[in-house]
mmCIF file of C-alpha atoms in Angstrom:
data_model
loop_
_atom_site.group_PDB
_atom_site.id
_atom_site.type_symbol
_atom_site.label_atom_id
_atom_site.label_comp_id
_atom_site.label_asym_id
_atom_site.label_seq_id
_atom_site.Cartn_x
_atom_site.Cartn_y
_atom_site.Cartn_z
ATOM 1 C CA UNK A 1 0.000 0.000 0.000
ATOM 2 C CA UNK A 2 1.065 3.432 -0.952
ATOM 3 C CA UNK A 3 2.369 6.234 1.826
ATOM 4 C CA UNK A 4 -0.214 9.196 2.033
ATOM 5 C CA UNK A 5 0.899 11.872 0.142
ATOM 6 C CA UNK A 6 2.423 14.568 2.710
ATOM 7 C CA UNK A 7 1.465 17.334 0.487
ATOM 8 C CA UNK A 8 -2.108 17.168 0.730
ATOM 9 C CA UNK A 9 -3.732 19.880 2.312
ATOM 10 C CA UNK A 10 -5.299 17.573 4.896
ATOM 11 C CA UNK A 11 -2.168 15.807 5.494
ATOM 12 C CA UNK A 12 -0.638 19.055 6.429
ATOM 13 C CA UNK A 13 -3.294 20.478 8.505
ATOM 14 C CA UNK A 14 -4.803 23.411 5.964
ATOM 15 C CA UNK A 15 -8.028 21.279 5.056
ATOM 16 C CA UNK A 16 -10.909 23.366 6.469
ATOM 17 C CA UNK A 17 -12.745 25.952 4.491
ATOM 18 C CA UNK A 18 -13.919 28.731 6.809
ATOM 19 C CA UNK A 19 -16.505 29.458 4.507
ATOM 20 C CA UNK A 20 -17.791 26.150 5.999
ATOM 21 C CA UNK A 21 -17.038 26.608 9.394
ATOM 22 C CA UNK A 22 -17.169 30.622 10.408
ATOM 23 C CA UNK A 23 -15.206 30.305 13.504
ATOM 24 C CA UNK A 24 -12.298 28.647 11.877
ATOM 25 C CA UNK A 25 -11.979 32.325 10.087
ATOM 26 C CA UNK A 26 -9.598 33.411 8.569
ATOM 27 C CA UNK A 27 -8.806 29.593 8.222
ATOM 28 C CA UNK A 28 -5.155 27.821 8.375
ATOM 29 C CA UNK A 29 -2.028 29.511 6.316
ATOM 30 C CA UNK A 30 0.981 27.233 4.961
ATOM 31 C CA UNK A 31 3.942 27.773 6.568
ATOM 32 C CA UNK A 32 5.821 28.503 3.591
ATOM 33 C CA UNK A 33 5.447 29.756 -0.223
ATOM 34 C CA UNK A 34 3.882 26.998 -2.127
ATOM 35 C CA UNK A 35 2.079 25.957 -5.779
ATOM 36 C CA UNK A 36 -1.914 25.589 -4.335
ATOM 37 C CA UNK A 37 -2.465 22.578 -7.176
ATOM 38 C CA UNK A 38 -5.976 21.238 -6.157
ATOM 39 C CA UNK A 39 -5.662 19.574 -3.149
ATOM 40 C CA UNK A 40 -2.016 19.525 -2.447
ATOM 41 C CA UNK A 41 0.615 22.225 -1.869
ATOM 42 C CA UNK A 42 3.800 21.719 -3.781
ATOM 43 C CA UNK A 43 7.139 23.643 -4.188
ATOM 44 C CA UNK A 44 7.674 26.284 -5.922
ATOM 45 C CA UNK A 45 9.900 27.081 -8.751
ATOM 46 C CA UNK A 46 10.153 30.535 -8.776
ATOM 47 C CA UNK A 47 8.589 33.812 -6.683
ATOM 48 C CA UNK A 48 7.301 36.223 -9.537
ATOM 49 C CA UNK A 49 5.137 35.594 -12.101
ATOM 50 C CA UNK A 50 4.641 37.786 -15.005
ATOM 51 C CA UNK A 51 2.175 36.383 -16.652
ATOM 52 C CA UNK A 52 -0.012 36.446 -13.372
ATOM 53 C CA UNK A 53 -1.615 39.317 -11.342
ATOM 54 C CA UNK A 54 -0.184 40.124 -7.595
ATOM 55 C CA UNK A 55 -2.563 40.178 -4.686
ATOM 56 C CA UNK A 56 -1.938 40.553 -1.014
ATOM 57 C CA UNK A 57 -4.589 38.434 1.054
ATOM 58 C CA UNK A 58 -4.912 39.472 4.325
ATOM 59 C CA UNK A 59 -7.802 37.198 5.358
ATOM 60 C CA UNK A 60 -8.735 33.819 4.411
ATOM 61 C CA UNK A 61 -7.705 34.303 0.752
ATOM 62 C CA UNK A 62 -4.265 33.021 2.031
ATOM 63 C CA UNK A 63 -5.886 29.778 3.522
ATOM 64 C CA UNK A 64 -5.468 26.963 0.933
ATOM 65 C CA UNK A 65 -8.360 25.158 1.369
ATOM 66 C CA UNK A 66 -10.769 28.646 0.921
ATOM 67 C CA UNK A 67 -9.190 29.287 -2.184
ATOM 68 C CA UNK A 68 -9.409 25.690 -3.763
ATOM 69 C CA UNK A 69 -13.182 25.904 -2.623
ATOM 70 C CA UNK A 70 -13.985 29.616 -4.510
ATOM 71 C CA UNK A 71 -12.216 28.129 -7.540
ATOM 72 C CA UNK A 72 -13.811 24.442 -7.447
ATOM 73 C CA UNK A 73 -17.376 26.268 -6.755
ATOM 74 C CA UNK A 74 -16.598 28.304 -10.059
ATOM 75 C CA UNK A 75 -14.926 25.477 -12.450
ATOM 76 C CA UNK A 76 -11.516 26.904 -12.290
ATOM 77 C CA UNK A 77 -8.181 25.967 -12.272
ATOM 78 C CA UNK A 78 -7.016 25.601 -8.849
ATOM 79 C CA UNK A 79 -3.243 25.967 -9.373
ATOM 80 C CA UNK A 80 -2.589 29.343 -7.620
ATOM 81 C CA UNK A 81 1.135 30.332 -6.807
ATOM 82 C CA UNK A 82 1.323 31.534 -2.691
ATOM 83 C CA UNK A 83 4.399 33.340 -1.807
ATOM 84 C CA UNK A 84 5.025 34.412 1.475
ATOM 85 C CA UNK A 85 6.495 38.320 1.615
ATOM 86 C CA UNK A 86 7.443 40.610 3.903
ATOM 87 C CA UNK A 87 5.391 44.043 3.480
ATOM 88 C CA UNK A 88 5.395 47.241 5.284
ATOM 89 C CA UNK A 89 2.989 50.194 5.773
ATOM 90 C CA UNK A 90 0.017 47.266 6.169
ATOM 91 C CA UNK A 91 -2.068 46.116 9.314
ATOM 92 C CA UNK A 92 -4.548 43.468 8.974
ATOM 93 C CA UNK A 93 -7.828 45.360 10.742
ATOM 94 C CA UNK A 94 -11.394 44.409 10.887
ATOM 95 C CA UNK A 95 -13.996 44.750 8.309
ATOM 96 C CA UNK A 96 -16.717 47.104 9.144
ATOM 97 C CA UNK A 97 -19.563 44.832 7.834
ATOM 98 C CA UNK A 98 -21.148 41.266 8.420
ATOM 99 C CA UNK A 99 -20.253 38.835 5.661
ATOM 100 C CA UNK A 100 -22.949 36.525 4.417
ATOM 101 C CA UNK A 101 -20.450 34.093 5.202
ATOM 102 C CA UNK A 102 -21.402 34.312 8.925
ATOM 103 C CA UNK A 103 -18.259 35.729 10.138
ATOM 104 C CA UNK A 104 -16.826 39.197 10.659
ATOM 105 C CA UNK A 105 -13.711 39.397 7.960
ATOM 106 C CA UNK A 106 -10.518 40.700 7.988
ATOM 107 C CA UNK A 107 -9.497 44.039 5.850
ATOM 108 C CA UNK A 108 -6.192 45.828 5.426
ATOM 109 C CA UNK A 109 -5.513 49.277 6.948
ATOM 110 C CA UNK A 110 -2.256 51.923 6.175
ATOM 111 C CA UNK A 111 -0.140 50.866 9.476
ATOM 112 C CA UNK A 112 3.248 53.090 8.903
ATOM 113 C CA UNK A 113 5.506 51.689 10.529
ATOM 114 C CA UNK A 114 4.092 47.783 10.516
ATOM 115 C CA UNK A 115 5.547 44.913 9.191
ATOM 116 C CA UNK A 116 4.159 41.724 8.604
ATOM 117 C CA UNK A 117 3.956 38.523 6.456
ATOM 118 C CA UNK A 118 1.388 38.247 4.221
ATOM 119 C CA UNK A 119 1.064 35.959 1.511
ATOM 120 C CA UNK A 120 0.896 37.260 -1.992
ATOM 121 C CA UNK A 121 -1.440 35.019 -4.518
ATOM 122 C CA UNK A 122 -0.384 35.144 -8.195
ATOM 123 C CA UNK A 123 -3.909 35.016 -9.856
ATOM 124 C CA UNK A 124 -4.388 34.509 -13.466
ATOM 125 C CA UNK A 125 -7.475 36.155 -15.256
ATOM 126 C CA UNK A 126 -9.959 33.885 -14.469
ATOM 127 C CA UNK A 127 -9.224 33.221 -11.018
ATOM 128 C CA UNK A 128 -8.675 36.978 -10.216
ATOM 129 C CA UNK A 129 -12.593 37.396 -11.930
ATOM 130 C CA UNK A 130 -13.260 34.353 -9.410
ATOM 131 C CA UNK A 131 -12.137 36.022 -6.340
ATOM 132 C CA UNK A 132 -13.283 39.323 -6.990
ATOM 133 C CA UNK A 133 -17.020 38.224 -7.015
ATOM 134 C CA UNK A 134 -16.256 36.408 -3.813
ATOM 135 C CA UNK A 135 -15.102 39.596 -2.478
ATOM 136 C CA UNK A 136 -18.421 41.494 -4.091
ATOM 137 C CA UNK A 137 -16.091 43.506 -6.250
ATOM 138 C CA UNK A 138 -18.456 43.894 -9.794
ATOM 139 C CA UNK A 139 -21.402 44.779 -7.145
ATOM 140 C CA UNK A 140 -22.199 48.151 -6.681
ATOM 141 C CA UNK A 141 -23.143 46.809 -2.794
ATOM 142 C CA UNK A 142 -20.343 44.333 -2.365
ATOM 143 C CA UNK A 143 -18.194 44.785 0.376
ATOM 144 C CA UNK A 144 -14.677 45.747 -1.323
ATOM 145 C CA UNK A 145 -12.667 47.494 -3.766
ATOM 146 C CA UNK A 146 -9.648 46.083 -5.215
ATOM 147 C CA UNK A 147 -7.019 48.317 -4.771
ATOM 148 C CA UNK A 148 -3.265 48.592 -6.686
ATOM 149 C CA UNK A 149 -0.799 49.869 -4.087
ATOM 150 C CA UNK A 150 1.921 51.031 -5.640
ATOM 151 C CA UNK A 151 5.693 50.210 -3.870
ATOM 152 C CA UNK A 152 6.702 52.434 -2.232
ATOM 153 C CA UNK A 153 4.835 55.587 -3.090
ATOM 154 C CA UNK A 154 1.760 54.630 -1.254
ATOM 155 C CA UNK A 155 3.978 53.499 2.045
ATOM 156 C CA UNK A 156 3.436 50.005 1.442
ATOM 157 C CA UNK A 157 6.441 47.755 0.779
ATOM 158 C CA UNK A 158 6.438 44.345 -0.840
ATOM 159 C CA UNK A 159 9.619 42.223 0.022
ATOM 160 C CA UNK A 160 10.185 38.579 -0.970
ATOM 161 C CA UNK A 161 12.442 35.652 0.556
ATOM 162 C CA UNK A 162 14.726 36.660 -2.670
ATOM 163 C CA UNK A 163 15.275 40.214 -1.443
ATOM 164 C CA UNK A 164 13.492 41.538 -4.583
ATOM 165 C CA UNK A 165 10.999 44.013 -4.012
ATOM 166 C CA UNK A 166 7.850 44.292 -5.906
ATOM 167 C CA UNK A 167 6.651 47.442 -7.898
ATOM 168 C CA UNK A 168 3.075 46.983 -6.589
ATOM 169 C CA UNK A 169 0.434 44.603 -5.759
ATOM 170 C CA UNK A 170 -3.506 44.467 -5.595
ATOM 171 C CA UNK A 171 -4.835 44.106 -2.029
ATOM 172 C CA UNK A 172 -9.003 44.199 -1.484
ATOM 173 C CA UNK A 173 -10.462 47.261 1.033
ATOM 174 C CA UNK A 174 -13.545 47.327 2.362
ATOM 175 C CA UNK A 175 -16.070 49.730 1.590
ATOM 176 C CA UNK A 176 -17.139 50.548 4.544
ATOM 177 C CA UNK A 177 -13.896 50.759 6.634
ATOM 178 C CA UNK A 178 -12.347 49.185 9.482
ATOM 179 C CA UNK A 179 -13.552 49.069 12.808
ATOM 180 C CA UNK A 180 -11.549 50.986 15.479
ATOM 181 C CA UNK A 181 -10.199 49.934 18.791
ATOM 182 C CA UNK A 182 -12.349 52.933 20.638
ATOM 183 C CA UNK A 183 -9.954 55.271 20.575
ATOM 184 C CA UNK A 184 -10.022 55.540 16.373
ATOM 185 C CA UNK A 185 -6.941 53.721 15.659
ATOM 186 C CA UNK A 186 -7.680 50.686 13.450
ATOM 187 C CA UNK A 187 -8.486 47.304 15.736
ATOM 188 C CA UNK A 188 -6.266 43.742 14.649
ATOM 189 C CA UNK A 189 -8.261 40.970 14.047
ATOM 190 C CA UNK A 190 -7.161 38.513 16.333
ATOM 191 C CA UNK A 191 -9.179 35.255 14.186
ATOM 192 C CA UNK A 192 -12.798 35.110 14.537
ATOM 193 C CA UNK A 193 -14.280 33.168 18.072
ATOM 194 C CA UNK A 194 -12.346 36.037 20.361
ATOM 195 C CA UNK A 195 -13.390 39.128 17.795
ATOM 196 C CA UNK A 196 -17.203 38.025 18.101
ATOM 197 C CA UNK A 197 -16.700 37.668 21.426
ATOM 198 C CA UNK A 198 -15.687 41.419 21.895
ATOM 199 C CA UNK A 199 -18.137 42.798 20.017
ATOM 200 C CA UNK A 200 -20.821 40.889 21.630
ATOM 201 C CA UNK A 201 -19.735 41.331 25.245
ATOM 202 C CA UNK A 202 -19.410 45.360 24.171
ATOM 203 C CA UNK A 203 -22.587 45.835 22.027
ATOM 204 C CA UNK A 204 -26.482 45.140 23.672
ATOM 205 C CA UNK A 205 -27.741 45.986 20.229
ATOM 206 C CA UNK A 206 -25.671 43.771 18.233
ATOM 207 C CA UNK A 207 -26.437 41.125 21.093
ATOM 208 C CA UNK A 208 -30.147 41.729 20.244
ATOM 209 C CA UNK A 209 -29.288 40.853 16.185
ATOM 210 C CA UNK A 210 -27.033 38.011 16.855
ATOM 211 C CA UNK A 211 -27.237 36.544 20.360
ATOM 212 C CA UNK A 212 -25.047 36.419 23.178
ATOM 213 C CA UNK A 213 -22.236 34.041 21.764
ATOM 214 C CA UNK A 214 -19.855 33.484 18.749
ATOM 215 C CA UNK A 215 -21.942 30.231 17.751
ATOM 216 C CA UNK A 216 -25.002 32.048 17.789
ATOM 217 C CA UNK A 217 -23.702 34.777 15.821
ATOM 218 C CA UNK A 218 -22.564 32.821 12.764
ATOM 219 C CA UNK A 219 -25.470 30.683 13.167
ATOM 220 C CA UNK A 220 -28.214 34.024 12.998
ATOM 221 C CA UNK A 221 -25.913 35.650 10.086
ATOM 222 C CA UNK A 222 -25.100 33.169 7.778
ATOM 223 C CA UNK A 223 -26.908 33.607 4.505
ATOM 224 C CA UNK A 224 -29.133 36.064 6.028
ATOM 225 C CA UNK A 225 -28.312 38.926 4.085
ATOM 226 C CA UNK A 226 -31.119 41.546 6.004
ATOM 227 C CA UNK A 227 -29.331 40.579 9.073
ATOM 228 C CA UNK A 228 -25.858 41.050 7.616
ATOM 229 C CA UNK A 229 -27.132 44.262 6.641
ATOM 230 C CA UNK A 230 -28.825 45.284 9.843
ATOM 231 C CA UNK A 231 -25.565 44.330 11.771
ATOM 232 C CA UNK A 232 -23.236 46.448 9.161
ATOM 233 C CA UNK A 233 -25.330 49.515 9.571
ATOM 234 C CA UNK A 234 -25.110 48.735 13.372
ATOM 235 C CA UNK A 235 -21.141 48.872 13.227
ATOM 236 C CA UNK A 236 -21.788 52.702 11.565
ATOM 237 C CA UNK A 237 -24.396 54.024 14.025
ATOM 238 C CA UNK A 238 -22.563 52.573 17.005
ATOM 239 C CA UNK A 239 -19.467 54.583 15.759
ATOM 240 C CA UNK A 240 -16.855 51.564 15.954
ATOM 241 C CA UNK A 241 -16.010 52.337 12.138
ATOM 242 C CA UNK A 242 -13.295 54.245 10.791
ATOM 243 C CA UNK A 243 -11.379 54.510 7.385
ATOM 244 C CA UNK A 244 -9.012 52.366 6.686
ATOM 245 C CA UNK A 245 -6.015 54.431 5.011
ATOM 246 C CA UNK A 246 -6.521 52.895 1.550
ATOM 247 C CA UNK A 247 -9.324 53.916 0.060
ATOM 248 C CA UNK A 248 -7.490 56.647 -2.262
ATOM 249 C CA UNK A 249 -5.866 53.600 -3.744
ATOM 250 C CA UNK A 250 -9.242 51.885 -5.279
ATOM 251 C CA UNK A 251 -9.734 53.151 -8.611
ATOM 252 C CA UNK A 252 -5.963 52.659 -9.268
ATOM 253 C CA UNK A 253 -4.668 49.876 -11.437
ATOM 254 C CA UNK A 254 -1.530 47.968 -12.044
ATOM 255 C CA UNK A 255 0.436 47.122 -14.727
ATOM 256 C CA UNK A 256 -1.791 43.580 -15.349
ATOM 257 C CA UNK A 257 -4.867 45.086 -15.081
#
């Protein structure tokens, strides 16, 4: 009998979809740069692809198994290049609206000053059209913009594990903001269970919505879009939102685009 493959993303822990499970949000990351090919991550041959377009994903976009799902949902190819980089100017806030999803998502902010790892996808045309419906992007009432950041003019620097740095990449901001931490500076999202559990314990109104627990809140909002919608206005009137820093940057395209 055959060894299982190690590669597989259940093999190396990176199996579950958060759009599946809500609390798992924003879902496992790799440890490393790897070739997404279906269900197994492989090595990679190279860190810049020319033929593809750049994005940052600061949420679940960088978990494996969420990507292979928007692309198997859609009929496309599931080979996606993920490269781990190094990039300044960018924290990874809170989005200021209820996904239909049933969770509470993650959205960049300008952080001066930050540095993190993200990972950068390397999207061809059809996936790119993929995950920009996901992310409500051709909807005038989606929930983000893609935006091209231009390195370093917009304060946002794009490193790789080579050293090169990158011109620019696309990263998606939400179009309502970020929420704030109370005192206006953008809030971290510190993965789903303890963020719902903040807002819950701090908000009587969105208790009301969506019940006094995590569970109960992806349970209520999940494909309720009224709700989502009641609970995104909620974030607004409460005053918890504020911009995120990148919202200049939306209209603006890159070189692929």
């Amino acid at each position: 009998m055959a060894a299982p493959d190690p590669r597989t993303l259940e093999a190396l822990g990176l199996a579950e979809i958060p759009r599946e499970h809500p609390l798992s949000y924003p879902g496992a990351w790799p440890k490393e740069s790897g070739l997404l090919d279906g269900d197994r991550l492989l090595p990679l041959s190279r860190l810049v692809y020319g033929d593809r377009v750049p994005v940052l994903a600061v949420g679940s976009n960088a978990c494996p198994a969420q990507l292979r799902h928007k692309m198997a949902q859609s009929g496309v190819s599931g080979t996606i290049p993920m490269v781990k980089a190094r990039v300044g100017g960018i924290g990874v806030g809170v989005s200021a609206h209820v996904s239909l999803m049933g969770y509470v998502s993650a959205s960049p902010f300008h952080a001066p000053g930050a540095v993190g790892e993200l990972f950068l996808t390397w999207l061809d045309e059809a996936q790119l059209a993929v995950v920009d419906a996901s992310e409500g992007v051709p909807e005038a009432t989606g929930a983000y913009d893609r935006a091209w950041l231009p390195s370093p003019s917009s304060g946002i620097r794009i490193e790789l594990d080579s050293g090169e740095f990158l011109p620019g990449a696309y990263v998606y901001v939400n179009r309502h903001g970020v929420l704030h931490d109370g005192a206006g500076v953008p809030r971290t999202h510190p993965g789903e269970r303890p963020l719902l559990a903040s807002l819950l314990a701090g908000s009587a109104r969105l208790r009301e919505l969506f019940g006094d627990t995590p569970e109960e809140f992806c349970a209520r909002a999940r494909f309720d879009a009224a709700l989502c919608a009641r609970g995104t206005r909620l974030f607004a009137e409460e005053g918890l939102t504020t911009a995120s820093g990148l919202k200049r940057y939306a209209k603006k395209t890159g070189p692929s685009s």
